[in-house]
PDB file of C-alpha atoms and ligand atoms in Angstrom:
ATOM      1  CA  MET P 293     -23.389   0.870  -0.862  1.00 64.00           C
ATOM      2  CA  SER P 294     -24.173   4.402   0.247  1.00 86.00           C
ATOM      3  CA  GLU P 295     -26.667   6.801  -1.276  1.00 93.00           C
ATOM      4  CA  ILE P 296     -23.917   9.155  -2.347  1.00 95.00           C
ATOM      5  CA  PHE P 297     -22.110   6.313  -4.171  1.00 95.00           C
ATOM      6  CA  ASP P 298     -25.314   5.474  -6.057  1.00 95.00           C
ATOM      7  CA  SER P 299     -25.864   9.123  -6.992  1.00 95.00           C
ATOM      8  CA  ILE P 300     -22.653   9.334  -9.022  1.00 98.00           C
ATOM      9  CA  ASP P 301     -23.178   9.482 -12.783  1.00 98.00           C
ATOM     10  CA  ARG P 302     -20.863   6.765 -14.100  1.00 97.00           C
ATOM     11  CA  THR P 303     -20.795   8.327 -17.534  1.00 97.00           C
ATOM     12  CA  ALA P 304     -19.245  11.545 -16.236  1.00 98.00           C
ATOM     13  CA  VAL P 305     -16.626  10.420 -13.726  1.00 98.00           C
ATOM     14  CA  PRO P 306     -13.562  12.718 -13.725  1.00 98.00           C
ATOM     15  CA  ALA P 307     -10.840  10.939 -15.686  1.00 98.00           C
ATOM     16  CA  HIS P 308      -8.043  12.377 -13.566  1.00 99.00           C
ATOM     17  CA  ILE P 309      -8.382  13.289  -9.896  1.00 99.00           C
ATOM     18  CA  GLY P 310      -5.453  14.718  -7.964  1.00 99.00           C
ATOM     19  CA  ILE P 311      -5.436  14.750  -4.183  1.00 99.00           C
ATOM     20  CA  ILE P 312      -3.295  16.879  -1.886  1.00 99.00           C
ATOM     21  CA  MET P 313      -3.437  14.691   1.204  1.00 98.00           C
ATOM     22  CA  ASP P 314      -2.834  17.333   3.869  1.00 99.00           C
ATOM     23  CA  GLY P 315      -3.420  17.545   7.611  1.00 98.00           C
ATOM     24  CA  ASN P 316      -1.733  14.432   9.003  1.00 98.00           C
ATOM     25  CA  GLY P 317       0.467  16.383  11.418  1.00 98.00           C
ATOM     26  CA  ARG P 318      -2.414  18.434  12.803  1.00 98.00           C
ATOM     27  CA  TRP P 319      -4.568  15.327  13.163  1.00 98.00           C
ATOM     28  CA  ALA P 320      -1.849  13.775  15.336  1.00 98.00           C
ATOM     29  CA  GLN P 321      -1.197  16.942  17.331  1.00 98.00           C
ATOM     30  CA  LYS P 322      -4.892  17.158  18.233  1.00 98.00           C
ATOM     31  CA  ARG P 323      -4.554  13.694  19.782  1.00 98.00           C
ATOM     32  CA  ASN P 324      -1.247  14.422  21.506  1.00 98.00           C
ATOM     33  CA  LEU P 325       0.461  11.960  19.205  1.00 98.00           C
ATOM     34  CA  PRO P 326       3.746  12.524  17.386  1.00 98.00           C
ATOM     35  CA  ARG P 327       3.240  13.820  13.822  1.00 98.00           C
ATOM     36  CA  THR P 328       4.292  10.406  12.544  1.00 98.00           C
ATOM     37  CA  GLY P 329       1.114   8.927  14.073  1.00 98.00           C
ATOM     38  CA  GLY P 330      -0.869  11.076  11.645  1.00 98.00           C
ATOM     39  CA  HIS P 331       1.134   9.804   8.679  1.00 98.00           C
ATOM     40  CA  LYS P 332       0.486   6.205   9.724  1.00 98.00           C
ATOM     41  CA  GLU P 333      -3.240   6.849   9.897  1.00 98.00           C
ATOM     42  CA  GLY P 334      -3.053   8.726   6.599  1.00 98.00           C
ATOM     43  CA  VAL P 335      -1.908   5.555   4.849  1.00 96.00           C
ATOM     44  CA  ASN P 336      -5.175   3.853   5.844  1.00 96.00           C
ATOM     45  CA  THR P 337      -7.128   6.747   4.356  1.00 98.00           C
ATOM     46  CA  ALA P 338      -5.101   6.503   1.146  1.00 97.00           C
ATOM     47  CA  ARG P 339      -5.956   2.811   0.835  1.00 95.00           C
ATOM     48  CA  GLU P 340      -9.683   3.546   1.268  1.00 96.00           C
ATOM     49  CA  ILE P 341      -9.688   6.368  -1.250  1.00 98.00           C
ATOM     50  CA  ILE P 342      -7.738   4.346  -3.829  1.00 97.00           C
ATOM     51  CA  LYS P 343     -10.419   1.643  -3.553  1.00 96.00           C
ATOM     52  CA  ALA P 344     -13.194   4.219  -3.722  1.00 97.00           C
ATOM     53  CA  ALA P 345     -11.764   5.829  -6.857  1.00 98.00           C
ATOM     54  CA  ALA P 346     -11.252   2.486  -8.587  1.00 97.00           C
ATOM     55  CA  ALA P 347     -14.824   1.482  -7.719  1.00 96.00           C
ATOM     56  CA  ILE P 348     -16.339   4.363  -9.722  1.00 98.00           C
ATOM     57  CA  GLY P 349     -14.008   4.004 -12.691  1.00 98.00           C
ATOM     58  CA  VAL P 350     -11.557   6.890 -12.215  1.00 98.00           C
ATOM     59  CA  ARG P 351      -8.808   6.389 -14.834  1.00 98.00           C
ATOM     60  CA  TYR P 352      -6.021   8.337 -13.093  1.00 99.00           C
ATOM     61  CA  LEU P 353      -5.726   9.062  -9.393  1.00 99.00           C
ATOM     62  CA  THR P 354      -2.707  11.154  -8.458  1.00 99.00           C
ATOM     63  CA  LEU P 355      -1.790  11.261  -4.788  1.00 98.00           C
ATOM     64  CA  TYR P 356       0.551  14.008  -3.597  1.00 98.00           C
ATOM     65  CA  THR P 357       2.671  11.946  -1.269  1.00 98.00           C
ATOM     66  CA  PHE P 358       5.950  13.829  -0.797  1.00 98.00           C
ATOM     67  CA  SER P 359       6.836  17.180  -2.322  1.00 98.00           C
ATOM     68  CA  THR P 360      10.213  18.557  -3.384  1.00 98.00           C
ATOM     69  CA  GLU P 361       9.759  21.005  -0.487  1.00 98.00           C
ATOM     70  CA  ASN P 362       9.016  18.328   2.125  1.00 98.00           C
ATOM     71  CA  TRP P 363      12.767  17.689   2.514  1.00 98.00           C
ATOM     72  CA  LYS P 364      12.690  20.793   4.734  1.00 98.00           C
ATOM     73  CA  ARG P 365      11.123  18.700   7.502  1.00 98.00           C
ATOM     74  CA  THR P 366      13.142  17.072  10.297  1.00 98.00           C
ATOM     75  CA  ALA P 367      15.363  14.137   9.304  1.00 98.00           C
ATOM     76  CA  GLU P 368      13.265  11.972  11.609  1.00 98.00           C
ATOM     77  CA  GLU P 369       9.975  12.816   9.876  1.00 98.00           C
ATOM     78  CA  VAL P 370      11.481  12.457   6.392  1.00 98.00           C
ATOM     79  CA  SER P 371      12.941   9.048   7.143  1.00 98.00           C
ATOM     80  CA  PHE P 372       9.676   7.913   8.735  1.00 98.00           C
ATOM     81  CA  LEU P 373       7.773   8.959   5.602  1.00 98.00           C
ATOM     82  CA  MET P 374      10.233   7.151   3.321  1.00 98.00           C
ATOM     83  CA  GLY P 375       9.931   3.978   5.404  1.00 98.00           C
ATOM     84  CA  LEU P 376       6.150   4.205   5.375  1.00 97.00           C
ATOM     85  CA  LEU P 377       6.110   4.596   1.621  1.00 97.00           C
ATOM     86  CA  LYS P 378       8.299   1.593   1.084  1.00 97.00           C
ATOM     87  CA  ALA P 379       6.206  -0.555   3.426  1.00 96.00           C
ATOM     88  CA  HIS P 380       2.983   0.657   1.781  1.00 94.00           C
ATOM     89  CA  LEU P 381       4.182  -0.206  -1.718  1.00 95.00           C
ATOM     90  CA  ARG P 382       5.167  -3.666  -0.624  1.00 93.00           C
ATOM     91  CA  SER P 383       2.098  -4.451   1.469  1.00 94.00           C
ATOM     92  CA  GLU P 384      -0.394  -3.103  -1.072  1.00 94.00           C
ATOM     93  CA  PHE P 385       0.928  -4.950  -4.076  1.00 95.00           C
ATOM     94  CA  GLU P 386      -1.493  -7.857  -3.663  1.00 95.00           C
ATOM     95  CA  PHE P 387      -4.363  -5.361  -3.630  1.00 92.00           C
ATOM     96  CA  TYR P 388      -3.077  -3.619  -6.764  1.00 95.00           C
ATOM     97  CA  LYS P 389      -2.784  -6.984  -8.433  1.00 96.00           C
ATOM     98  CA  LYS P 390      -6.298  -8.032  -7.474  1.00 95.00           C
ATOM     99  CA  GLU P 391      -7.788  -4.707  -8.602  1.00 93.00           C
ATOM    100  CA  ARG P 392      -5.489  -4.466 -11.638  1.00 96.00           C
ATOM    101  CA  VAL P 393      -4.274  -1.054 -10.453  1.00 98.00           C
ATOM    102  CA  ARG P 394      -1.256   0.168 -12.383  1.00 98.00           C
ATOM    103  CA  VAL P 395       1.199   2.180 -10.295  1.00 98.00           C
ATOM    104  CA  LEU P 396       3.192   5.012 -11.838  1.00 98.00           C
ATOM    105  CA  HIS P 397       5.692   7.329 -10.208  1.00 98.00           C
ATOM    106  CA  LEU P 398       5.531  11.064 -10.759  1.00 98.00           C
ATOM    107  CA  GLY P 399       8.519  13.164  -9.755  1.00 98.00           C
ATOM    108  CA  ASP P 400      12.292  12.926  -9.604  1.00 98.00           C
ATOM    109  CA  LYS P 401      13.524   9.488  -8.622  1.00 97.00           C
ATOM    110  CA  THR P 402      17.070  10.716  -8.248  1.00 95.00           C
ATOM    111  CA  GLY P 403      17.263  12.236  -4.805  1.00 92.00           C
ATOM    112  CA  LEU P 404      15.174   9.468  -3.246  1.00 98.00           C
ATOM    113  CA  PRO P 405      16.832   6.811  -1.078  1.00 98.00           C
ATOM    114  CA  ALA P 406      18.003   3.788  -3.118  1.00 98.00           C
ATOM    115  CA  ASP P 407      15.710   1.323  -1.328  1.00 97.00           C
ATOM    116  CA  VAL P 408      12.667   3.520  -2.021  1.00 98.00           C
ATOM    117  CA  ILE P 409      13.627   3.796  -5.719  1.00 98.00           C
ATOM    118  CA  ARG P 410      13.967   0.014  -5.893  1.00 97.00           C
ATOM    119  CA  GLU P 411      10.513  -0.478  -4.381  1.00 97.00           C
ATOM    120  CA  ILE P 412       8.901   2.076  -6.705  1.00 98.00           C
ATOM    121  CA  GLU P 413      10.560   0.587  -9.772  1.00 98.00           C
ATOM    122  CA  SER P 414       9.588  -2.932  -8.840  1.00 97.00           C
ATOM    123  CA  VAL P 415       5.900  -2.062  -8.330  1.00 97.00           C
ATOM    124  CA  GLU P 416       5.899  -0.010 -11.547  1.00 98.00           C
ATOM    125  CA  LYS P 417       7.332  -2.961 -13.423  1.00 98.00           C
ATOM    126  CA  GLU P 418       5.110  -5.610 -11.874  1.00 97.00           C
ATOM    127  CA  SER P 419       1.926  -3.597 -12.426  1.00 98.00           C
ATOM    128  CA  ARG P 420       2.898  -2.489 -15.951  1.00 98.00           C
ATOM    129  CA  ASP P 421       0.289  -4.626 -17.707  1.00 98.00           C
ATOM    130  CA  PHE P 422      -2.579  -4.004 -15.296  1.00 98.00           C
ATOM    131  CA  LYS P 423      -5.437  -2.354 -17.110  1.00 97.00           C
ATOM    132  CA  GLY P 424      -7.465  -1.015 -14.165  1.00 97.00           C
ATOM    133  CA  MET P 425      -7.035   2.424 -12.601  1.00 98.00           C
ATOM    134  CA  ASN P 426      -3.703   4.214 -12.920  1.00 98.00           C
ATOM    135  CA  LEU P 427      -2.467   5.166  -9.472  1.00 98.00           C
ATOM    136  CA  VAL P 428       0.047   7.976  -9.817  1.00 98.00           C
ATOM    137  CA  LEU P 429       2.202   8.454  -6.749  1.00 98.00           C
ATOM    138  CA  ALA P 430       3.799  11.898  -6.624  1.00 98.00           C
ATOM    139  CA  ILE P 431       6.927  11.319  -4.570  1.00 98.00           C
ATOM    140  CA  ASN P 432       9.752  13.872  -4.523  1.00 98.00           C
ATOM    141  CA  TYR P 433       7.429  15.767  -6.835  1.00 98.00           C
ATOM    142  CA  GLY P 434       7.184  19.463  -7.489  1.00 98.00           C
ATOM    143  CA  ALA P 435       5.418  20.774 -10.578  1.00 98.00           C
ATOM    144  CA  ARG P 436       8.103  23.398 -11.176  1.00 98.00           C
ATOM    145  CA  ASP P 437      10.780  20.753 -10.912  1.00 98.00           C
ATOM    146  CA  GLU P 438       8.924  18.550 -13.414  1.00 98.00           C
ATOM    147  CA  ILE P 439       8.487  21.435 -15.862  1.00 98.00           C
ATOM    148  CA  GLN P 440      12.136  22.390 -15.521  1.00 97.00           C
ATOM    149  CA  ARG P 441      13.326  18.834 -16.097  1.00 97.00           C
ATOM    150  CA  ALA P 442      10.962  18.523 -19.079  1.00 96.00           C
ATOM    151  CA  VAL P 443      12.408  21.684 -20.625  1.00 94.00           C
ATOM    152  CA  HIS P 444      15.938  20.350 -20.196  1.00 93.00           C
ATOM    153  CA  ARG P 445      14.984  17.052 -21.803  1.00 93.00           C
ATOM    154  CA  MET P 446      13.200  18.846 -24.617  1.00 91.00           C
ATOM    155  CA  CYS P 447      16.203  21.067 -25.361  1.00 89.00           C
ATOM    156  CA  GLY P 448      18.479  18.019 -25.297  1.00 84.00           C
ATOM    157  CA  ALA P 449      16.238  16.054 -27.657  1.00 75.00           C
ATOM    158  CA  GLU P 450      15.394  18.886 -29.982  1.00 66.00           C
ATOM    159  CA  PRO P 451      18.134  21.526 -29.907  1.00 65.00           C
ATOM    160  CA  GLY P 452      16.530  24.824 -30.787  1.00 62.00           C
ATOM    161  CA  GLY P 453      13.293  22.866 -31.109  1.00 55.00           C
ATOM    162  CA  GLU P 454      10.678  25.452 -30.246  1.00 58.00           C
ATOM    163  CA  LYS P 455       8.124  23.311 -32.084  1.00 62.00           C
ATOM    164  CA  GLY P 456       8.331  20.656 -29.353  1.00 67.00           C
ATOM    165  CA  ASP P 457       5.277  19.870 -27.274  1.00 88.00           C
ATOM    166  CA  ILE P 458       6.500  20.076 -23.683  1.00 93.00           C
ATOM    167  CA  GLY P 459       3.955  17.477 -22.537  1.00 93.00           C
ATOM    168  CA  ARG P 460       5.913  14.775 -24.333  1.00 94.00           C
ATOM    169  CA  PHE P 461       8.823  15.370 -21.973  1.00 96.00           C
ATOM    170  CA  PHE P 462       6.942  15.235 -18.696  1.00 97.00           C
ATOM    171  CA  ASP P 463       7.523  12.367 -16.256  1.00 98.00           C
ATOM    172  CA  ILE P 464       4.326  10.649 -17.467  1.00 98.00           C
ATOM    173  CA  PRO P 465       3.643  11.971 -20.977  1.00 97.00           C
ATOM    174  CA  SER P 466       0.269  10.198 -21.078  1.00 97.00           C
ATOM    175  CA  LEU P 467      -0.972  11.788 -17.823  1.00 98.00           C
ATOM    176  CA  PRO P 468      -4.100  13.724 -18.812  1.00 98.00           C
ATOM    177  CA  ASP P 469      -5.039  17.124 -17.470  1.00 98.00           C
ATOM    178  CA  ALA P 470      -6.508  16.999 -13.982  1.00 98.00           C
ATOM    179  CA  ASP P 471     -10.305  17.301 -13.932  1.00 98.00           C
ATOM    180  CA  LEU P 472     -10.657  17.604 -10.185  1.00 99.00           C
ATOM    181  CA  ILE P 473      -8.159  18.501  -7.491  1.00 99.00           C
ATOM    182  CA  ILE P 474      -9.093  17.848  -3.887  1.00 99.00           C
ATOM    183  CA  ARG P 475      -7.123  19.281  -0.977  1.00 99.00           C
ATOM    184  CA  THR P 476      -7.829  18.211   2.575  1.00 99.00           C
ATOM    185  CA  GLY P 477      -6.543  19.972   5.676  1.00 98.00           C
ATOM    186  CA  GLY P 478      -8.024  23.435   5.178  1.00 98.00           C
ATOM    187  CA  GLU P 479      -5.302  25.200   3.166  1.00 98.00           C
ATOM    188  CA  LYS P 480      -6.359  26.766  -0.106  1.00 98.00           C
ATOM    189  CA  ARG P 481      -3.248  26.453  -2.191  1.00 98.00           C
ATOM    190  CA  LEU P 482      -1.591  24.107  -4.668  1.00 98.00           C
ATOM    191  CA  SER P 483       1.787  23.856  -2.921  1.00 98.00           C
ATOM    192  CA  ASN P 484       3.538  23.117  -6.240  1.00 98.00           C
ATOM    193  CA  PHE P 485       1.148  20.299  -7.264  1.00 98.00           C
ATOM    194  CA  LEU P 486       0.294  19.705 -10.952  1.00 98.00           C
ATOM    195  CA  LEU P 487       0.663  23.360 -11.981  1.00 98.00           C
ATOM    196  CA  TRP P 488       0.618  22.441 -15.660  1.00 98.00           C
ATOM    197  CA  HIS P 489      -2.048  19.743 -15.537  1.00 98.00           C
ATOM    198  CA  ALA P 490      -4.325  21.848 -13.333  1.00 98.00           C
ATOM    199  CA  ALA P 491      -4.867  24.551 -15.960  1.00 98.00           C
ATOM    200  CA  TYR P 492      -8.612  23.813 -16.177  1.00 98.00           C
ATOM    201  CA  ALA P 493      -9.097  21.667 -13.087  1.00 98.00           C
ATOM    202  CA  GLU P 494     -12.051  22.077 -10.752  1.00 98.00           C
ATOM    203  CA  PHE P 495     -11.108  22.435  -7.091  1.00 98.00           C
ATOM    204  CA  ASP P 496     -12.476  21.114  -3.837  1.00 98.00           C
ATOM    205  CA  PHE P 497     -10.848  22.455  -0.696  1.00 98.00           C
ATOM    206  CA  THR P 498     -12.065  20.803   2.472  1.00 98.00           C
ATOM    207  CA  ASP P 499     -11.208  21.445   6.119  1.00 98.00           C
ATOM    208  CA  ILE P 500     -11.296  17.732   6.901  1.00 99.00           C
ATOM    209  CA  LEU P 501      -7.862  16.486   7.961  1.00 99.00           C
ATOM    210  CA  TRP P 502      -6.607  13.669   5.720  1.00 99.00           C
ATOM    211  CA  PRO P 503      -6.789  10.856   8.334  1.00 98.00           C
ATOM    212  CA  ASP P 504     -10.471  11.754   8.921  1.00 98.00           C
ATOM    213  CA  TYR P 505     -11.353  11.885   5.214  1.00 99.00           C
ATOM    214  CA  THR P 506     -13.774   9.131   4.116  1.00 98.00           C
ATOM    215  CA  LYS P 507     -15.071   7.480   0.966  1.00 98.00           C
ATOM    216  CA  GLU P 508     -18.306   9.394   1.446  1.00 98.00           C
ATOM    217  CA  ASP P 509     -16.397  12.699   1.484  1.00 98.00           C
ATOM    218  CA  PHE P 510     -14.649  11.632  -1.714  1.00 98.00           C
ATOM    219  CA  TYR P 511     -17.894  10.652  -3.429  1.00 98.00           C
ATOM    220  CA  ALA P 512     -19.512  13.912  -2.293  1.00 98.00           C
ATOM    221  CA  SER P 513     -16.662  15.778  -3.961  1.00 98.00           C
ATOM    222  CA  VAL P 514     -17.132  13.823  -7.220  1.00 98.00           C
ATOM    223  CA  ALA P 515     -20.909  14.384  -7.084  1.00 98.00           C
ATOM    224  CA  ASP P 516     -20.332  18.125  -6.641  1.00 98.00           C
ATOM    225  CA  PHE P 517     -17.858  18.116  -9.553  1.00 98.00           C
ATOM    226  CA  GLN P 518     -20.576  16.591 -11.736  1.00 98.00           C
ATOM    227  CA  LYS P 519     -22.824  19.603 -11.116  1.00 97.00           C
ATOM    228  CA  ARG P 520     -20.289  22.123 -12.380  1.00 97.00           C
ATOM    229  CA  HIS P 521     -20.219  23.728 -15.826  1.00 95.00           C
ATOM    230  CA  ARG P 522     -16.808  23.563 -17.381  1.00 96.00           C
ATOM    231  CA  ARG P 523     -16.400  25.993 -20.241  1.00 96.00           C
ATOM    232  CA  PHE P 524     -12.660  25.786 -20.993  1.00 96.00           C
ATOM    233  CA  GLY P 525     -12.761  29.381 -22.119  1.00 96.00           C
ATOM    234  CA  GLY P 526     -15.736  28.896 -24.420  1.00 96.00           C
ATOM    235  CA  ILE P 527     -19.391  29.834 -23.995  1.00 91.00           C
ATOM    236  CA  ASP P 528     -22.056  27.412 -22.729  1.00 79.00           C
ATOM    237  CA  GLY P 529     -24.093  25.935 -25.555  1.00 70.00           C
ATOM    238  CA  GLU P 530     -22.046  27.500 -28.370  1.00 66.00           C
ATOM    239  CA  LYS P 531     -20.350  25.282 -30.919  1.00 62.00           C
ATOM    240  CA  LYS P 532     -16.857  25.920 -32.252  1.00 57.00           C
TER     241      LYS P 532
HETATM  242  C1  IPE Z  92       0.478  15.883   4.660  1.00 56.86           C
HETATM  243  O1  IPE Z  92       0.287  16.146   5.987  1.00 56.86           O
HETATM  244  C2  IPE Z  92       1.452  14.771   4.434  1.00 56.86           C
HETATM  245  C3  IPE Z  92       2.731  15.202   3.841  1.00 56.86           C
HETATM  246  C4  IPE Z  92       3.018  16.399   3.442  1.00 56.86           C
HETATM  247  C5  IPE Z  92       3.750  14.189   3.685  1.00 56.86           C
HETATM  248  P1  IPE Z  92       1.207  17.170   6.778  1.00 56.86           P
HETATM  249  O2  IPE Z  92       2.351  16.428   7.384  1.00 56.86           O
HETATM  250  O3  IPE Z  92       1.585  18.318   5.929  1.00 56.86           O
HETATM  251  O4  IPE Z  92       0.213  17.631   7.928  1.00 56.86           O
HETATM  252  P2  IPE Z  92       0.021  19.102   8.498  1.00 56.86           P
HETATM  253  O5  IPE Z  92      -0.293  19.984   7.336  1.00 56.86           O
HETATM  254  O6  IPE Z  92       1.313  19.474   9.164  1.00 56.86           O
HETATM  255  O7  IPE Z  92      -1.113  18.974   9.456  1.00 56.86           O
HETATM  256  C1  IPE Z  93       1.552  19.524   0.356  1.00 56.86           C
HETATM  257  O1  IPE Z  93       1.386  19.658   1.718  1.00 56.86           O
HETATM  258  C2  IPE Z  93       2.413  18.323   0.046  1.00 56.86           C
HETATM  259  C3  IPE Z  93       1.794  17.018   0.284  1.00 56.86           C
HETATM  260  C4  IPE Z  93       0.578  16.804   0.704  1.00 56.86           C
HETATM  261  C5  IPE Z  93       2.638  15.892  -0.033  1.00 56.86           C
HETATM  262  P1  IPE Z  93       2.355  20.567   2.605  1.00 56.86           P
HETATM  263  O2  IPE Z  93       1.883  20.435   4.004  1.00 56.86           O
HETATM  264  O3  IPE Z  93       3.759  20.222   2.336  1.00 56.86           O
HETATM  265  O4  IPE Z  93       2.072  22.023   2.030  1.00 56.86           O
HETATM  266  P2  IPE Z  93       2.254  23.463   2.684  1.00 56.86           P
HETATM  267  O5  IPE Z  93       3.637  23.513   3.266  1.00 56.86           O
HETATM  268  O6  IPE Z  93       1.202  23.611   3.741  1.00 56.86           O
HETATM  269  O7  IPE Z  93       2.026  24.422   1.569  1.00 56.86           O
HETATM  270 MG1   MG Z  94       0.709  20.104   5.554  1.00 56.86          MG
END
């Protein structure tokens, strides 16, 4: 394996990495391809990065796949993305099974096409007992939407219950805070990704377009994360 892979400290791997997989459209445009060509290539990158994350022992990998705002795109692009997702879930299941990757959906299932919901639910169910990495697919996900839905659920469950811990009502209550958030494609924004879970995340913004992103880029990002000092509001070296 590569030098960068070997340089990663296995005792300090980020437990939860979130990735904003951006730049597919621009990658395609640069090659005079339709934007959908970039999405197709982006799926190959996703497969590589899922393997790379599992190989170093990441516990949770959250991939921002389709946002609550992405419905603003043309009907053609949206339906292509939904089809790609469905095909990916089906074709990758054998890999998830082999690697014991558990798949979890993050976001609002209602609002997604019925065949996509079926595919998500079937892979969630069939991978339920896998004890390897948790692959969290954020599909029809917006952090504000998740927070809003959590608040509604919390008020329903605990009327007047201001003592409630909102985290218990999130889509995946066990999803830990994000340690590292990577965004490809050059933009330096969160675009409604993991607003709550990113409270103390470290960030890596790279100009590389998602279809060009490699395992080595991913490992370089993890290696850089391992050099940072996270203080969580405290002071280095001081005990509580
Ligand atoms: C990210 O790539 C994939 C999705 C949002 C589904 P984009 O499609 O946003 O690519 P750019 O940003 O237009 O290049
Ligand atoms: C964020 O990318 C959403 C996903 C990667 C799924 P966008 O391309 O939708 O974000 P903006 O519009 O540039 O903020
Ligand atoms: Mg984009």
